PDB file of C-alpha atoms in Angstrom:
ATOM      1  CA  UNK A1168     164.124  70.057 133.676  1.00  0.00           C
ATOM      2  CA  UNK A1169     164.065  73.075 131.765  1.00  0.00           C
ATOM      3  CA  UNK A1170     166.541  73.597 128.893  1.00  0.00           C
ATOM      4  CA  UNK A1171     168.305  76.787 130.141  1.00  0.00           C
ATOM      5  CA  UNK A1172     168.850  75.065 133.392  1.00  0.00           C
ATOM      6  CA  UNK A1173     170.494  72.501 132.081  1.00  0.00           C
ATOM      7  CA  UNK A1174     172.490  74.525 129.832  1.00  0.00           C
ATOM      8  CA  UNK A1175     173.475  76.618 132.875  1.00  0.00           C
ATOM      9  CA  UNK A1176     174.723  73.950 134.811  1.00  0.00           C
ATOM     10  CA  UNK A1177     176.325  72.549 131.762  1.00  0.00           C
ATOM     11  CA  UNK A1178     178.220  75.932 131.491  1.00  0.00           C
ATOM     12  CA  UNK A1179     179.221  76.335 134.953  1.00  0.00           C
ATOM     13  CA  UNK A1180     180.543  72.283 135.151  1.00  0.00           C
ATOM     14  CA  UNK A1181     182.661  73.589 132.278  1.00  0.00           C
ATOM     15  CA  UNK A1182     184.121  76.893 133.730  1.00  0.00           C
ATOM     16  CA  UNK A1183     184.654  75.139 137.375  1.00  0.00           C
ATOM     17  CA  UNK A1184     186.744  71.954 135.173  1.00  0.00           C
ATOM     18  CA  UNK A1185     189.005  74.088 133.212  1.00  0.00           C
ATOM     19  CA  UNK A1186     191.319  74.269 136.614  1.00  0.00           C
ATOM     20  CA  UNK A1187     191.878  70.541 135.485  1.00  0.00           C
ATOM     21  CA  UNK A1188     193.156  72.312 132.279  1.00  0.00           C
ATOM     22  CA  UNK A1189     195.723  74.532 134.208  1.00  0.00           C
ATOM     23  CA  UNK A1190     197.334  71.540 136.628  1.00  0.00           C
ATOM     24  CA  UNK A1191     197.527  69.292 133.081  1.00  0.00           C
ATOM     25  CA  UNK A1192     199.565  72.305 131.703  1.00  0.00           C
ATOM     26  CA  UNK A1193     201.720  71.987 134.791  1.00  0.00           C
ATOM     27  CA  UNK A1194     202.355  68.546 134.203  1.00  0.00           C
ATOM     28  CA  UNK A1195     202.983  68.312 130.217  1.00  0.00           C
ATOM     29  CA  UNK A1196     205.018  71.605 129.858  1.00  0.00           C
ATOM     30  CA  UNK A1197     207.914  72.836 130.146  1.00  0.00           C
ATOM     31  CA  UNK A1198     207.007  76.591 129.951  1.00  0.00           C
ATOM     32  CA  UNK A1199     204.668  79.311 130.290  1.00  0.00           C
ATOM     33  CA  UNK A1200     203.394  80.752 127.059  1.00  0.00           C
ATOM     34  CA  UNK A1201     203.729  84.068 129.134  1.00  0.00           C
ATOM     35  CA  UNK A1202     202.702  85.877 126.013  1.00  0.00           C
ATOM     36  CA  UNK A1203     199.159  84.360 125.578  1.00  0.00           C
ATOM     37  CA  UNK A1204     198.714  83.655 129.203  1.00  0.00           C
ATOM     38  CA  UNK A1205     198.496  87.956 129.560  1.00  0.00           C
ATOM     39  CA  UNK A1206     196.527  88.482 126.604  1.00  0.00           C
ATOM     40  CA  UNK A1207     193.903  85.839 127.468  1.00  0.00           C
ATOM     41  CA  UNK A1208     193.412  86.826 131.439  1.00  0.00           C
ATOM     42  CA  UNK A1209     193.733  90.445 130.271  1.00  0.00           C
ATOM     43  CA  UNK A1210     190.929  89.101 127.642  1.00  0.00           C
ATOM     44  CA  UNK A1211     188.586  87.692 130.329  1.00  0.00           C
ATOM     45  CA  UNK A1212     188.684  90.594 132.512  1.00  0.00           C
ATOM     46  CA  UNK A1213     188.065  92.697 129.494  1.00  0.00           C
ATOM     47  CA  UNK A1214     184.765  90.150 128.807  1.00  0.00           C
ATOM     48  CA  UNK A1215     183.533  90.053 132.721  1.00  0.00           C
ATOM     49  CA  UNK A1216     184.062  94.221 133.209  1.00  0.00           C
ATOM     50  CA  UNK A1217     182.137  94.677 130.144  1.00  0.00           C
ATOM     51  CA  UNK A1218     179.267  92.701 130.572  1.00  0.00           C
ATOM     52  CA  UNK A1219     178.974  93.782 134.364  1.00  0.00           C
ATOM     53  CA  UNK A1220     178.801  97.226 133.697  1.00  0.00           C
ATOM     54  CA  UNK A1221     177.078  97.046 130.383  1.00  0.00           C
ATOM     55  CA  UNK A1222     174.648  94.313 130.621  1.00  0.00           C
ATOM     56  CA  UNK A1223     174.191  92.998 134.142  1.00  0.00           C
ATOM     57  CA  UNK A1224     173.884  95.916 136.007  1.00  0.00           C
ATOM     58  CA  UNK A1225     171.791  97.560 133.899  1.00  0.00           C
ATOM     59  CA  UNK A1226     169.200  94.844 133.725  1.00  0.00           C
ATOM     60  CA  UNK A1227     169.910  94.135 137.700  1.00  0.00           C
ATOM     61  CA  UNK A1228     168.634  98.377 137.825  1.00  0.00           C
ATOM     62  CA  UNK A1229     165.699  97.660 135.170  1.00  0.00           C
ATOM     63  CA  UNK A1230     164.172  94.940 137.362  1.00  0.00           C
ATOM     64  CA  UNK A1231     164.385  96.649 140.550  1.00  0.00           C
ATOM     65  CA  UNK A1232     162.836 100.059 139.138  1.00  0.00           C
ATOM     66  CA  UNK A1233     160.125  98.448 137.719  1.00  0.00           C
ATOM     67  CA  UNK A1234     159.362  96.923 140.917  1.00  0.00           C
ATOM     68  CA  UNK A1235     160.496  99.542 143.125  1.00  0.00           C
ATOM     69  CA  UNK A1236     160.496 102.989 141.422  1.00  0.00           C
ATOM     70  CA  UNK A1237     163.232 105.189 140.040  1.00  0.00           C
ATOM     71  CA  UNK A1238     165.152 106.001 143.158  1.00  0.00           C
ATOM     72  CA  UNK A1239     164.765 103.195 145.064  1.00  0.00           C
ATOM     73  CA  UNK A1240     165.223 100.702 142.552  1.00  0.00           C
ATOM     74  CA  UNK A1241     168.422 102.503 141.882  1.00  0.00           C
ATOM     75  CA  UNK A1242     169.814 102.318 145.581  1.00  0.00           C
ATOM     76  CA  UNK A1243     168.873  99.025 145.362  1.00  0.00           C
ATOM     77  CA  UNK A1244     171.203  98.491 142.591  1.00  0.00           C
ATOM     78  CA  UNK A1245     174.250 100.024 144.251  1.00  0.00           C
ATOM     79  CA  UNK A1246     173.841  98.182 147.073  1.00  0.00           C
ATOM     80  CA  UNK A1247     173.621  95.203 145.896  1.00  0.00           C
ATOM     81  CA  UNK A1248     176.628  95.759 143.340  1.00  0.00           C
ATOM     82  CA  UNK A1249     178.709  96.974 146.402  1.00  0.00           C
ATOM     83  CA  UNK A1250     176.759  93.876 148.444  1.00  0.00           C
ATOM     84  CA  UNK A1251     178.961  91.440 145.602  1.00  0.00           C
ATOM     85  CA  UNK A1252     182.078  93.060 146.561  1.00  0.00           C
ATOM     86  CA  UNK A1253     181.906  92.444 149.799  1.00  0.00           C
ATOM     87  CA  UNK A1254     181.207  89.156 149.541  1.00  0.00           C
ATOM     88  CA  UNK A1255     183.562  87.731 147.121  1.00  0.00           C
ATOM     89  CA  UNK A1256     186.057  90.341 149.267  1.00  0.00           C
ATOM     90  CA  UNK A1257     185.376  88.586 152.408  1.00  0.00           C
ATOM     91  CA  UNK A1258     186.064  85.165 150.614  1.00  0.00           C
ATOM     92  CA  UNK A1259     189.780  86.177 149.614  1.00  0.00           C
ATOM     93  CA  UNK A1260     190.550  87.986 153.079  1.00  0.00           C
ATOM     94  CA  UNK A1261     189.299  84.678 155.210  1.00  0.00           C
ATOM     95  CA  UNK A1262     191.452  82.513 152.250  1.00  0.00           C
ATOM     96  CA  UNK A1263     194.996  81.870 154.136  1.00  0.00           C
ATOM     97  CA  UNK A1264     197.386  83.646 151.813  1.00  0.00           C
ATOM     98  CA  UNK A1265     199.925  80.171 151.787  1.00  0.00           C
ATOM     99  CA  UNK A1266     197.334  78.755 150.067  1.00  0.00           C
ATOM    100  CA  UNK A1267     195.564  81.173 147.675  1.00  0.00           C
ATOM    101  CA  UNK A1268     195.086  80.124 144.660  1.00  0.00           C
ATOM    102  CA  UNK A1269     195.311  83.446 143.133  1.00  0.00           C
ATOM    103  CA  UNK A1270     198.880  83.272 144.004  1.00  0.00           C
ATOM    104  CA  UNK A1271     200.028  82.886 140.607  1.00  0.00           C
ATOM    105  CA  UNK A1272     202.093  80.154 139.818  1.00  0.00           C
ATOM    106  CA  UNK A1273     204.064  79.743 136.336  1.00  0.00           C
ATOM    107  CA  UNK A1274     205.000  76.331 134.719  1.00  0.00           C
ATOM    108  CA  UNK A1275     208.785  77.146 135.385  1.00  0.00           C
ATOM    109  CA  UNK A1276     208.118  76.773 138.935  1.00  0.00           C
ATOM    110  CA  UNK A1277     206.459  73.636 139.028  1.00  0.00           C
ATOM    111  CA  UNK A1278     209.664  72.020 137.795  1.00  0.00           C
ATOM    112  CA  UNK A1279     211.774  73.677 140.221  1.00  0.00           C
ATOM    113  CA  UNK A1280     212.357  70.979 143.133  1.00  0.00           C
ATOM    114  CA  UNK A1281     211.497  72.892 146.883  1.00  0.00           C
ATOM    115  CA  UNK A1282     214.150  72.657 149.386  1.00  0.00           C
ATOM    116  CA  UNK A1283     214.311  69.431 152.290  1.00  0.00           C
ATOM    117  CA  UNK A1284     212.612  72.207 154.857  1.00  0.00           C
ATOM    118  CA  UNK A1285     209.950  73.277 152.638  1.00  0.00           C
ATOM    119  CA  UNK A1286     208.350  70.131 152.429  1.00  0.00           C
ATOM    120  CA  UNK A1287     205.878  70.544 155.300  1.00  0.00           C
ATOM    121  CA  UNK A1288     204.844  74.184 154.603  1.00  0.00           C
ATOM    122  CA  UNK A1289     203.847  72.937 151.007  1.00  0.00           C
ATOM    123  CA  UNK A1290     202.009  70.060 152.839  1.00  0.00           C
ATOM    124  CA  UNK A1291     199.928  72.547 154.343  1.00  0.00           C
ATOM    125  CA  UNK A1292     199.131  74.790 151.037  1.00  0.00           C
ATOM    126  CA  UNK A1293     198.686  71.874 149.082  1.00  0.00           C
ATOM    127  CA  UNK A1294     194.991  71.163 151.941  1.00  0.00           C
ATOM    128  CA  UNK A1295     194.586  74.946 152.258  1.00  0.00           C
ATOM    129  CA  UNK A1296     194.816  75.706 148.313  1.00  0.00           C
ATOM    130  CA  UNK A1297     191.929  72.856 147.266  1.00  0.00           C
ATOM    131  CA  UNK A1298     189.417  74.404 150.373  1.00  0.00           C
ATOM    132  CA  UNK A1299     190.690  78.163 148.613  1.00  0.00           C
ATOM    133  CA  UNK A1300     189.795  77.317 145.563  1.00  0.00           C
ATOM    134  CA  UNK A1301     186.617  75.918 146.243  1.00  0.00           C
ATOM    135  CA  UNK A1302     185.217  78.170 148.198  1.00  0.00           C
ATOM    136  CA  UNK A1303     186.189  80.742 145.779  1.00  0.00           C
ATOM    137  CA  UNK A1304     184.526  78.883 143.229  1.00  0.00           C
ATOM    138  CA  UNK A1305     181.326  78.807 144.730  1.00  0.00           C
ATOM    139  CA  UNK A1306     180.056  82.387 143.994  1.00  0.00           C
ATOM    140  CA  UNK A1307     181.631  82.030 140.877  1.00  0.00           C
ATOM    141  CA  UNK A1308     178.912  78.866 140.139  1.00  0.00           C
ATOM    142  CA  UNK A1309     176.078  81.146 141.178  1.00  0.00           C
ATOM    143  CA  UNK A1310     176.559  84.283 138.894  1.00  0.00           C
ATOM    144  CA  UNK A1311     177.617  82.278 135.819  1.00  0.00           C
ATOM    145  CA  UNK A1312     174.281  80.259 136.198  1.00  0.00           C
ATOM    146  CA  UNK A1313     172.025  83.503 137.190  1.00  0.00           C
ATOM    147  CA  UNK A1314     173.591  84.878 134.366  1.00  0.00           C
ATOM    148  CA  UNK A1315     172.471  81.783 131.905  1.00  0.00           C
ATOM    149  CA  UNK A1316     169.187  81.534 132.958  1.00  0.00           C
ATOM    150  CA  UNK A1317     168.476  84.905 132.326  1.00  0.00           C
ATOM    151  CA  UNK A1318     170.006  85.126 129.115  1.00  0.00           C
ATOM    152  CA  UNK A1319     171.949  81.539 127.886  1.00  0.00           C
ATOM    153  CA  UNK A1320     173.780  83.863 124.791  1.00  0.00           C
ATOM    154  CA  UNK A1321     175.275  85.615 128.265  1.00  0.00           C
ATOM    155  CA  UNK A1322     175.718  82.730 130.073  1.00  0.00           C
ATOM    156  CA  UNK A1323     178.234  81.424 127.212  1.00  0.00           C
ATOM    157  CA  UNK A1324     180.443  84.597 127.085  1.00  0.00           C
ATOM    158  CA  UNK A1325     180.936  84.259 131.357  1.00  0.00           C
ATOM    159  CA  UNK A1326     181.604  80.716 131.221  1.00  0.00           C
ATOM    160  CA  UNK A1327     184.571  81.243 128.700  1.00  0.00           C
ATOM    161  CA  UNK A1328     185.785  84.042 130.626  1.00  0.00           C
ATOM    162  CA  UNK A1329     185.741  82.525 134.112  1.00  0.00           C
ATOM    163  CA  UNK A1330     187.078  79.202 132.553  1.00  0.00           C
ATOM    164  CA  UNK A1331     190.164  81.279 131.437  1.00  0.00           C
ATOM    165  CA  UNK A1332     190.613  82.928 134.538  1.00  0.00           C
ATOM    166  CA  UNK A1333     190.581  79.209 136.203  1.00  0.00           C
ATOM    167  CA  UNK A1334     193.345  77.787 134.102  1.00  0.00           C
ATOM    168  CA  UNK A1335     195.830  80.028 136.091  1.00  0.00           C
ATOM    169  CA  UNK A1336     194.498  78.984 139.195  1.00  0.00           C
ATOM    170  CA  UNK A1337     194.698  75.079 138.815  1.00  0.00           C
ATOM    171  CA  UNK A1338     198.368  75.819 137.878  1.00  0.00           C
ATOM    172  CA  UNK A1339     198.393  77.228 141.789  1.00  0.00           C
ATOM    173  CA  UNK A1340     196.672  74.301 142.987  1.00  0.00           C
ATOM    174  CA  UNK A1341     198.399  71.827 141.154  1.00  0.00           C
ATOM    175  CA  UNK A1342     202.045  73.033 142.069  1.00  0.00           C
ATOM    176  CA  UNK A1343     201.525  72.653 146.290  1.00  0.00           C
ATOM    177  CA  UNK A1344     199.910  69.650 145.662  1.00  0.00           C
ATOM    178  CA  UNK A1345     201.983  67.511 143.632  1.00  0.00           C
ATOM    179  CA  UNK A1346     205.063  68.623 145.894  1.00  0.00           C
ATOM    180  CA  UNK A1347     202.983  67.690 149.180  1.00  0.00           C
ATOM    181  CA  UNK A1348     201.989  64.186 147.750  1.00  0.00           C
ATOM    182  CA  UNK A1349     204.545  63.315 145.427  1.00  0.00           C
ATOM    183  CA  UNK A1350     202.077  62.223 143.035  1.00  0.00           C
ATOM    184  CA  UNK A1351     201.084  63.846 139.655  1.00  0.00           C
ATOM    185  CA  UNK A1352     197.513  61.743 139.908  1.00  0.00           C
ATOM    186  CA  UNK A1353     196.255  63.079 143.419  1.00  0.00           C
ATOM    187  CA  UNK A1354     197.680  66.900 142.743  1.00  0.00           C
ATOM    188  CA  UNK A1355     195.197  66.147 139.587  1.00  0.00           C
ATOM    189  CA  UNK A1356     192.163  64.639 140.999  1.00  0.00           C
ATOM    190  CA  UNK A1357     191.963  67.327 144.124  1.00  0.00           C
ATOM    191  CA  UNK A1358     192.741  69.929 141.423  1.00  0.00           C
ATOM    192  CA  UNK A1359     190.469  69.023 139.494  1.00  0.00           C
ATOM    193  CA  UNK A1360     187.686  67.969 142.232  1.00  0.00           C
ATOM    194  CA  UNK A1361     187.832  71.615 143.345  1.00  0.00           C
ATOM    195  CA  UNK A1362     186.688  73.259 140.631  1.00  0.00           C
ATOM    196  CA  UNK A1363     183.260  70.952 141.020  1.00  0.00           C
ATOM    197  CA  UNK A1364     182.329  73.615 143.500  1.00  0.00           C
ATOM    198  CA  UNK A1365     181.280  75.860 140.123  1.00  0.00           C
ATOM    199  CA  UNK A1366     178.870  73.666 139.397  1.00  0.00           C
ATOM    200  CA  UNK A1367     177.714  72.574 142.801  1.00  0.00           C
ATOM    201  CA  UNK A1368     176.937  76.423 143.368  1.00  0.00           C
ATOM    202  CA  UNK A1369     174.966  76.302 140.599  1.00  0.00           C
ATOM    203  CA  UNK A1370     172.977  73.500 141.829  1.00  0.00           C
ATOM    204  CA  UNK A1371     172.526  75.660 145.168  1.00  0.00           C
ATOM    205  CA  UNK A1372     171.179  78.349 142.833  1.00  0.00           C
ATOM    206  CA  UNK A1373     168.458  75.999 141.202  1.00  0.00           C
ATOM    207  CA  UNK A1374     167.434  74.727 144.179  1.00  0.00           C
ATOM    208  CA  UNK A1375     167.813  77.194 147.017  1.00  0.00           C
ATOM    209  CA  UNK A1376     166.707  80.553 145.105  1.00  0.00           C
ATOM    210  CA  UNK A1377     164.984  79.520 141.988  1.00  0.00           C
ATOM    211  CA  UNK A1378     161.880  78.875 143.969  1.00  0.00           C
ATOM    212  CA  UNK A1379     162.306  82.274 145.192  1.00  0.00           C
ATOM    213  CA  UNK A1380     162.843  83.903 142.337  1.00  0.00           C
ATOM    214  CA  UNK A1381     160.820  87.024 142.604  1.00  0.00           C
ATOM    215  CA  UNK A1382     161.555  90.334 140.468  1.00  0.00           C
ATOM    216  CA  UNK A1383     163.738  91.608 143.193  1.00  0.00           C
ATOM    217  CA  UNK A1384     165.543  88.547 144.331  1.00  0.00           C
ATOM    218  CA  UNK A1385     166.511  88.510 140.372  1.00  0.00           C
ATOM    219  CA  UNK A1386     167.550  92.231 140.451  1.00  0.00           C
ATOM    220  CA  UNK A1387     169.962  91.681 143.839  1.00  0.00           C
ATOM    221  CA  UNK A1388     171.131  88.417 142.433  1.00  0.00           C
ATOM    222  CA  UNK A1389     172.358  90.313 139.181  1.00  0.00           C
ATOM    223  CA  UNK A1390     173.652  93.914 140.912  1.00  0.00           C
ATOM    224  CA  UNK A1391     175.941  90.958 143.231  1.00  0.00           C
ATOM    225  CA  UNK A1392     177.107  88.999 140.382  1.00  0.00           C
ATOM    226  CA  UNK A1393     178.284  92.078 138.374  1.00  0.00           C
ATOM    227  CA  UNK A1394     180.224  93.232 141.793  1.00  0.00           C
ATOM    228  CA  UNK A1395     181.660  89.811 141.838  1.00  0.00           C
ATOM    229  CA  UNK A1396     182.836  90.138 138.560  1.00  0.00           C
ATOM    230  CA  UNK A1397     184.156  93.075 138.826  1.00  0.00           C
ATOM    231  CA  UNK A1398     186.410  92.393 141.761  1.00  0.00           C
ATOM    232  CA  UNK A1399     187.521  89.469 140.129  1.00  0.00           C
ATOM    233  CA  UNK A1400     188.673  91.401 137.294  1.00  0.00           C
ATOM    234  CA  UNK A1401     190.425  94.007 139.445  1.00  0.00           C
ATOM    235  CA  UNK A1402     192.067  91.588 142.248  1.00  0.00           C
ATOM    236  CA  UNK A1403     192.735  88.699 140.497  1.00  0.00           C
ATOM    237  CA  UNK A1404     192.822  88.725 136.397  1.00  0.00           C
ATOM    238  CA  UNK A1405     194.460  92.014 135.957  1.00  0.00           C
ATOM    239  CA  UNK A1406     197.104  91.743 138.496  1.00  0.00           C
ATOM    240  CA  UNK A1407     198.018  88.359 136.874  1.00  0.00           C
ATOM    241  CA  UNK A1408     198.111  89.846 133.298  1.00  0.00           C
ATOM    242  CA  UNK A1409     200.492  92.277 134.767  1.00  0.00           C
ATOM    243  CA  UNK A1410     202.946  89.394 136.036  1.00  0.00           C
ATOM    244  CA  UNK A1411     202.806  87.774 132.457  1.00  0.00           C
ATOM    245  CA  UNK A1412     202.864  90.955 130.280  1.00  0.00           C
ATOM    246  CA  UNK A1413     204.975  91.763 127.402  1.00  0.00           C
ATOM    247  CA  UNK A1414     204.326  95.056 125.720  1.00  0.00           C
ATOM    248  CA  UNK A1415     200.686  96.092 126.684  1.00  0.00           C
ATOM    249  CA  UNK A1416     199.720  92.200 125.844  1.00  0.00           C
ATOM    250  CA  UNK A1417     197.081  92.324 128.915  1.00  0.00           C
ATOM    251  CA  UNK A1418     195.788  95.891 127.857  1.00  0.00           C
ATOM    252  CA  UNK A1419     195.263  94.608 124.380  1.00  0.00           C
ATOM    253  CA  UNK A1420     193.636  91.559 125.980  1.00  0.00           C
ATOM    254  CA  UNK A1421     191.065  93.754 128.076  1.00  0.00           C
ATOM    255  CA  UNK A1422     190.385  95.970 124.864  1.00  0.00           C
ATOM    256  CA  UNK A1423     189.860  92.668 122.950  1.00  0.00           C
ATOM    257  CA  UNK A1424     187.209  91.080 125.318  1.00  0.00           C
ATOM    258  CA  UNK A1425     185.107  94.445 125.757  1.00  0.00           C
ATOM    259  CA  UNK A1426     185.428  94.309 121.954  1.00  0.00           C
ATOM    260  CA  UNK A1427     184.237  90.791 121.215  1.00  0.00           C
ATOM    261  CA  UNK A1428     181.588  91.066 123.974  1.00  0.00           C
ATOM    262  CA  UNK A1429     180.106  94.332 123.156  1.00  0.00           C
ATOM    263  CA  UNK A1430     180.019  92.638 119.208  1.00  0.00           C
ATOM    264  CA  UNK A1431     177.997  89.630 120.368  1.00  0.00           C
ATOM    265  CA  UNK A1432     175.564  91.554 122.394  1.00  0.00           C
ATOM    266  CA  UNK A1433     174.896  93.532 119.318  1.00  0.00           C
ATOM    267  CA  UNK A1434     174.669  90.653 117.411  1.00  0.00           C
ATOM    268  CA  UNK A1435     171.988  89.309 119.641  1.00  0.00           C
ATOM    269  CA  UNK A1436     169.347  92.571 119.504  1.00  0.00           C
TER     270      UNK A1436
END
């Protein structure tokens, strides 16, 4: 197996485990570092706008023009940037909203015991929240591993900034959970089994499009994942920031990860 596959996969196992990071938090604290939580989301989203717009789209737009010409490599671009949107879009609108996992949860809640009638709703979250999550997490798999195998140095910088977007989320999973089951092991293991969907759309990648893998399937593949990313940032890590910030924490956070990513792609030239 080639060594940048490998690596990818390795990458998006990572990313897709850290929700296992956010339901231990759950369990071994007793608050939210609210402070860090904003800066880091506002961080990643800072790190995923930047590299869409910078990077990924405009080597999605390189490899369709030089197959396609000027303007229609272009369109091609746009449509599959706005193609990504949709997508990912789709995924959150068909997601019932009682168990999304981008319903942010803090720490403080998990400790706070639900009322006798609100067992049963939280029942049903706890089975709708692990299917959320992993179907959200699919996509997710696929761009962080098209993005490694085209460029691992990229790869890296994705999977650290998707992996801190998940750590909010297994918070979200783990809270329903543990108050549906009553146990602090199985609100783990399904929190943590969820996230493997990173990694199996990775493996979906390899196998389904790899073959495939033409100069245009590459271009579409990278104009979707920098939509996906992008409407990650927008509907999910920025909107969380903005429940956790503290004096511009999440704007210093975005600034930050454009920052630090626009220093390692330098680096790299």
């Amino acid at each position: 197996m080639d060594e940048n596959v490998l690596l990818a996969i390795g990458l998006t196992l990572f990313a897709g485990l850290a929700t296992g990071i956010g339901s231990a938090l759950a369990f071994f604290t007793s608050r939210t570092n609210t402070k860090f939580l904003a800066w880091a989301l506002g961080f990643s989203a800072g790190v995923m706008i930047y590299v869409s717009m910078i990077e990924i789209f405009v080597k999605a737009k390189d490899a369709l023009v030089l197959e396609h010409g000027e303007k229609t490599g272009y369109w091609l671009t746009v449509i599959g940037f706005f193609a990504g949107i949709v997508v990912i879009a789709l995924i959150d609108k068909f997601i019932p909203s009682t168990g999304n996992p981008h319903d942010t949860k803090t720490v403080e809640e998990f400790h706070k015991e639900p009322e006798r009638d609100e067992y049963a709703k939280l029942k049903k979250m706890g089975i709708f929240t692990a299917i959320a999550i992993a179907i959200h997490n699919f996509p997710e798999g696929i761009a962080t591993f098209a993005s490694a195998i085209q460029d691992p140095a990229l790869g890296i910088a994705i999977a650290v900034a998707v992996a801190i977007h998940n750590i909010p989320e297994g918070i979200a999973v783990a809270v329903p959970l543990y108050f549906a089951t009553g146990s602090r092991k199985k609100a783990f293991k399904w929190s943590f089994l969820s996230g493997l969907s990173e990694p199996v759309g990775a493996l979906v990648a390899w196998i389904v499009l790899m073959p495939y893998l033409t100069d245009t399937m590459f271009g579409m593949i990278f104009a979707g994942v920098a939509g996906i990313m992008v409407f990650i940032s927008l509907d999910e890590l920025l909107p969380a920031a903005q429940k956790y910030d503290q004096t511009h924490l999440a704007i210093y956070g975005i600034v930050s990860g454009m920052a630090v990513m626009a220093l390692s792609l330098l680096l790299l030239l």
